[in-house]
Coordinates of C-alpha atoms in Angstrom, one line a residue:
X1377 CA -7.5 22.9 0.2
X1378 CA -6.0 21.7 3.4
X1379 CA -2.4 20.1 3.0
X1380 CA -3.6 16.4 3.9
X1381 CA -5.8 16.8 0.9
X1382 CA -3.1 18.4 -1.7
X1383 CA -0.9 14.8 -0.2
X1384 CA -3.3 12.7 -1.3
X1385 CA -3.2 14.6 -4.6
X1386 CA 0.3 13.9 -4.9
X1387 CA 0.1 10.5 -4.0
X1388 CA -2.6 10.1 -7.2
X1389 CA -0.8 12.0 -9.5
X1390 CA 2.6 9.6 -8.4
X1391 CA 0.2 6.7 -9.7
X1392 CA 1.1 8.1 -13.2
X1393 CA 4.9 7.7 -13.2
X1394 CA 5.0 4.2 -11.8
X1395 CA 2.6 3.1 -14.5
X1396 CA 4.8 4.9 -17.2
X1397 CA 8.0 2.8 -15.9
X1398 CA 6.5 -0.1 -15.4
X1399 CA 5.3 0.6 -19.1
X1400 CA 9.0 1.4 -19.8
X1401 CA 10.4 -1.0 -18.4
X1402 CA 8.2 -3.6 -20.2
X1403 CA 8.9 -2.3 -23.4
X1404 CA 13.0 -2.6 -22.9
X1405 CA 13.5 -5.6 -21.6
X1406 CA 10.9 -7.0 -24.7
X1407 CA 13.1 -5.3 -26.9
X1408 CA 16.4 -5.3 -25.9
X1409 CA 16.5 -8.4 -23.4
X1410 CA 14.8 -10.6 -25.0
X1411 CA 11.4 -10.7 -22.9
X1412 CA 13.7 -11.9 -20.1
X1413 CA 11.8 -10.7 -17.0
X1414 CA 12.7 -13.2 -14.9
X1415 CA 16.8 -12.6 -15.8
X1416 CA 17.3 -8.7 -14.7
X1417 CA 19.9 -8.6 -13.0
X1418 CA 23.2 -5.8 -12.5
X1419 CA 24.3 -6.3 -15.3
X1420 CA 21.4 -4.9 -17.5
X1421 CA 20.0 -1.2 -17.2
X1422 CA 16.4 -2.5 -16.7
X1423 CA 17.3 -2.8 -13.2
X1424 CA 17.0 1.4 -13.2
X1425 CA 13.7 1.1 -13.6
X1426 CA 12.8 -1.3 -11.0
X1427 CA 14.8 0.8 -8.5
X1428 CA 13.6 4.5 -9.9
X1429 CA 9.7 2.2 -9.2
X1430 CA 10.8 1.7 -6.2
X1431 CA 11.7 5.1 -4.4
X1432 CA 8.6 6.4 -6.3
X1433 CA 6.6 3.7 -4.0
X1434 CA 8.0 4.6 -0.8
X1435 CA 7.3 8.5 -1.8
X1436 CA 4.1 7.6 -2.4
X1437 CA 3.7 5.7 0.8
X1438 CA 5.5 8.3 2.6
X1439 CA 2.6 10.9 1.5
X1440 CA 0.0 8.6 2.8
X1441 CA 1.6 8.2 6.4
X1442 CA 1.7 12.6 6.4
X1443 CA -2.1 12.8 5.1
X1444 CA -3.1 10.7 7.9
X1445 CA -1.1 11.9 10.1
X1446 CA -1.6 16.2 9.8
X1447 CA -5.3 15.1 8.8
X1448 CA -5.6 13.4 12.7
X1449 CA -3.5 16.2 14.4
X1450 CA -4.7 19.3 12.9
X1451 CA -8.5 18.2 12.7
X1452 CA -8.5 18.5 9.3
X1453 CA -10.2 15.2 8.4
X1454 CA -12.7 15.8 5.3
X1455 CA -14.8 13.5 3.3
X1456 CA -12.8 14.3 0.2
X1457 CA -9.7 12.7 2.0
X1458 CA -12.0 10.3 3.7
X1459 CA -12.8 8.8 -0.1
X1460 CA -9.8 9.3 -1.8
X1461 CA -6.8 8.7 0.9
X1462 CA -7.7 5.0 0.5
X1463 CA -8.7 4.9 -3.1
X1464 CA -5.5 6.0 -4.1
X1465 CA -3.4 3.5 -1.7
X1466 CA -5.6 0.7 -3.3
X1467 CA -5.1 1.9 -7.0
X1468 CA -1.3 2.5 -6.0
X1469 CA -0.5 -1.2 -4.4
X1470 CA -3.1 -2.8 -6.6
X1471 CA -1.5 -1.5 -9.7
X1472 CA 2.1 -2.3 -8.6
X1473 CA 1.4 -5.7 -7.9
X1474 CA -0.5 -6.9 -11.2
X1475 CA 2.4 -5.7 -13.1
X1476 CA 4.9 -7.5 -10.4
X1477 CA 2.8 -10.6 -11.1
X1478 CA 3.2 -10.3 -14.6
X1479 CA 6.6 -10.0 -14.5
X1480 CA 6.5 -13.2 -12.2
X1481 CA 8.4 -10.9 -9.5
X1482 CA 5.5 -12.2 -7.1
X1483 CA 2.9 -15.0 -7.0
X1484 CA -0.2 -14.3 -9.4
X1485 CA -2.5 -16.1 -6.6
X1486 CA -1.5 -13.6 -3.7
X1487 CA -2.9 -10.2 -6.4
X1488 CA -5.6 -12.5 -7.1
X1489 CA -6.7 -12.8 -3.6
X1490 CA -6.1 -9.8 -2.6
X1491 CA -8.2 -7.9 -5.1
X1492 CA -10.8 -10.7 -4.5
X1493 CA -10.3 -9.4 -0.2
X1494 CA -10.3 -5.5 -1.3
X1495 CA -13.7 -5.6 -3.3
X1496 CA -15.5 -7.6 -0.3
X1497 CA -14.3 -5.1 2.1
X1498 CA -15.4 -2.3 -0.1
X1499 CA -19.0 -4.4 -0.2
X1500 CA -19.1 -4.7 3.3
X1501 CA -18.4 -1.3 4.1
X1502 CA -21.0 -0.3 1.8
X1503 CA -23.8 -2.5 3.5
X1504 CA -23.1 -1.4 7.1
X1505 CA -23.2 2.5 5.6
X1506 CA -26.7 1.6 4.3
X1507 CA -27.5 0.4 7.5
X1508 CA -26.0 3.6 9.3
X1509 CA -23.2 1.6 10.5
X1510 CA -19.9 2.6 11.3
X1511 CA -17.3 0.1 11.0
X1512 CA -13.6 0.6 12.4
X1513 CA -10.7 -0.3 10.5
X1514 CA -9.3 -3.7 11.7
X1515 CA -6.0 -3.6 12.9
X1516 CA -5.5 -6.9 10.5
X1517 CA -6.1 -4.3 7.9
X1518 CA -4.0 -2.0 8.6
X1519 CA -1.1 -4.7 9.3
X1520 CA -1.9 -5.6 5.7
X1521 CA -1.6 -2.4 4.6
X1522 CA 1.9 -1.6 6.4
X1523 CA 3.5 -5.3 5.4
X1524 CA 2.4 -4.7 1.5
X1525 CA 4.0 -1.0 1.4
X1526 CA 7.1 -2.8 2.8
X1527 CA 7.1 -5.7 0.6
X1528 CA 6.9 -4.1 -2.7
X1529 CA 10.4 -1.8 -2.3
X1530 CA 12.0 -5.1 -1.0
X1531 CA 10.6 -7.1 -4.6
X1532 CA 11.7 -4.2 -6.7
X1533 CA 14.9 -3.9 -4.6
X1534 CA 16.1 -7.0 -4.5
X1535 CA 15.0 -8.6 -7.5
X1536 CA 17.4 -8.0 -9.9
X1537 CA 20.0 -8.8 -7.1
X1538 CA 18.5 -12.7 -6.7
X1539 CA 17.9 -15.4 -9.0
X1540 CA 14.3 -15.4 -9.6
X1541 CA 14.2 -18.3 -11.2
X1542 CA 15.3 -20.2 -7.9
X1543 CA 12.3 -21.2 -6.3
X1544 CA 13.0 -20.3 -2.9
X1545 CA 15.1 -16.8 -4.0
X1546 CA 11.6 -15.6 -5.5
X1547 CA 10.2 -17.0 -2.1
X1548 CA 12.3 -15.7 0.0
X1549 CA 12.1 -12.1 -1.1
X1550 CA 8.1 -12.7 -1.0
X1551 CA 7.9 -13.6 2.7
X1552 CA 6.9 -9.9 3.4
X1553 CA 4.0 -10.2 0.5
X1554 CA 3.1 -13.7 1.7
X1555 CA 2.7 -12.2 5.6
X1556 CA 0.4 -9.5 3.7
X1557 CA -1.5 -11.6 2.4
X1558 CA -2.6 -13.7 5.5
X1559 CA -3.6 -11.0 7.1
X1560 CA -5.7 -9.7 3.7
X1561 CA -7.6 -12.8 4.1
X1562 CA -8.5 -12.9 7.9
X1563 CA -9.0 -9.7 8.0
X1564 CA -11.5 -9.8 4.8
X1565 CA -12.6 -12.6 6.7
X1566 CA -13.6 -10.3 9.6
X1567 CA -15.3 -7.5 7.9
X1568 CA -17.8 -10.5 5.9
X1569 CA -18.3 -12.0 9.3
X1570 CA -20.0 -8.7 10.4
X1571 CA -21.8 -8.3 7.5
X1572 CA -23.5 -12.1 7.0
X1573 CA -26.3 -11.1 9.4
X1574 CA -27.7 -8.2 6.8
X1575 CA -27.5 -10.2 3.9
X1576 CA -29.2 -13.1 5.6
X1577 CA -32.0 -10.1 6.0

């Protein structure tokens, strides 16, 4: 096994933590601090978690930047890494941000609609292989991609450092997110544009 393959390995195997802290994490402030999500701050030892989620994240992210990277340079590009590189960034950043939205650390709307963008892509691309089609990735999507891996560290960074409960502290640290999701949306937008034509058939 080449080494882009044994990152993206590593990169699903780092899934595992981050669900366990968030777990964690859940579990202690509901026990301890009162179900107070929404009021971790420095002063409680919840906010360990959050940061300990974080630099898991960035590793994690980190890993995916190599695979691609050494994959591309060293012509190692396989259809192992070709189906799980990305399956393992969605399960990664999808997971992160349902629990962020439960926590209310982000908007519930912005997961929402980006799940809603991630299975129409993964429909579209599944149409255009049928019809022998190969589809590059937008550049929209990739922008996406970069803007949501550096949104979540800033959420977990910074959010026991602000008031979440202040409307535009909780918006503020979201700009990043918010930017993310505009371009989930146009460029989910694009990838059903191309596909309309072979469902019309």
């Amino acid at each position: 096994m080449n080494l882009p393959n044994k990152l993206t390995i590593a990169r699903m195997i780092l899934i595992v933590p981050i669900i366990i802290l968030f777990s964690i994490f859940t579990w202690y402030v509901i026990t301890f601090e009162n179900g107070e999500f929404k009021n971790v701050n420095l002063q409680t030892p919840s906010q360990y978690f959050l940061y300990t989620i974080g630099i898991i994240f960035i590793i994690s992210m980190i890993t995916d930047f190599l695979d691609g990277h050494f994959a591309r340079k060293n012509n190692q590009i396989t259809v192992f890494g070709k189906l799980f590189d990305p399956l393992a960034d969605k399960i990664t950043i999808t997971i992160t941000l349902i629990f962020l939205s439960y926590f209310q650390y982000t908007y519930i709307y912005i997961v929402i609609f980006m799940i809603i963008r991630d299975l129409i892509v993964d429909g579209s691309r599944n149409i255009f292989a049928k019809n022998n089609l190969k589809i590059e990735a937008s550049i929209y999507g990739k922008l996406k991609t970069i803007f949501q891996s550096v949104a979540i560290p800033i959420i977990l960074f910074l959010i026991p450092i602000v008031d979440s409960n202040v409307w535009w502290q909780l918006l503020m640290i979201n700009i990043p997110m918010i930017i993310a999701l505009f371009l989930s949306i146009y460029s989910g937008y694009q990838y059903f544009k191309q596909v309309i034509p072979f469902l019309k058939g």
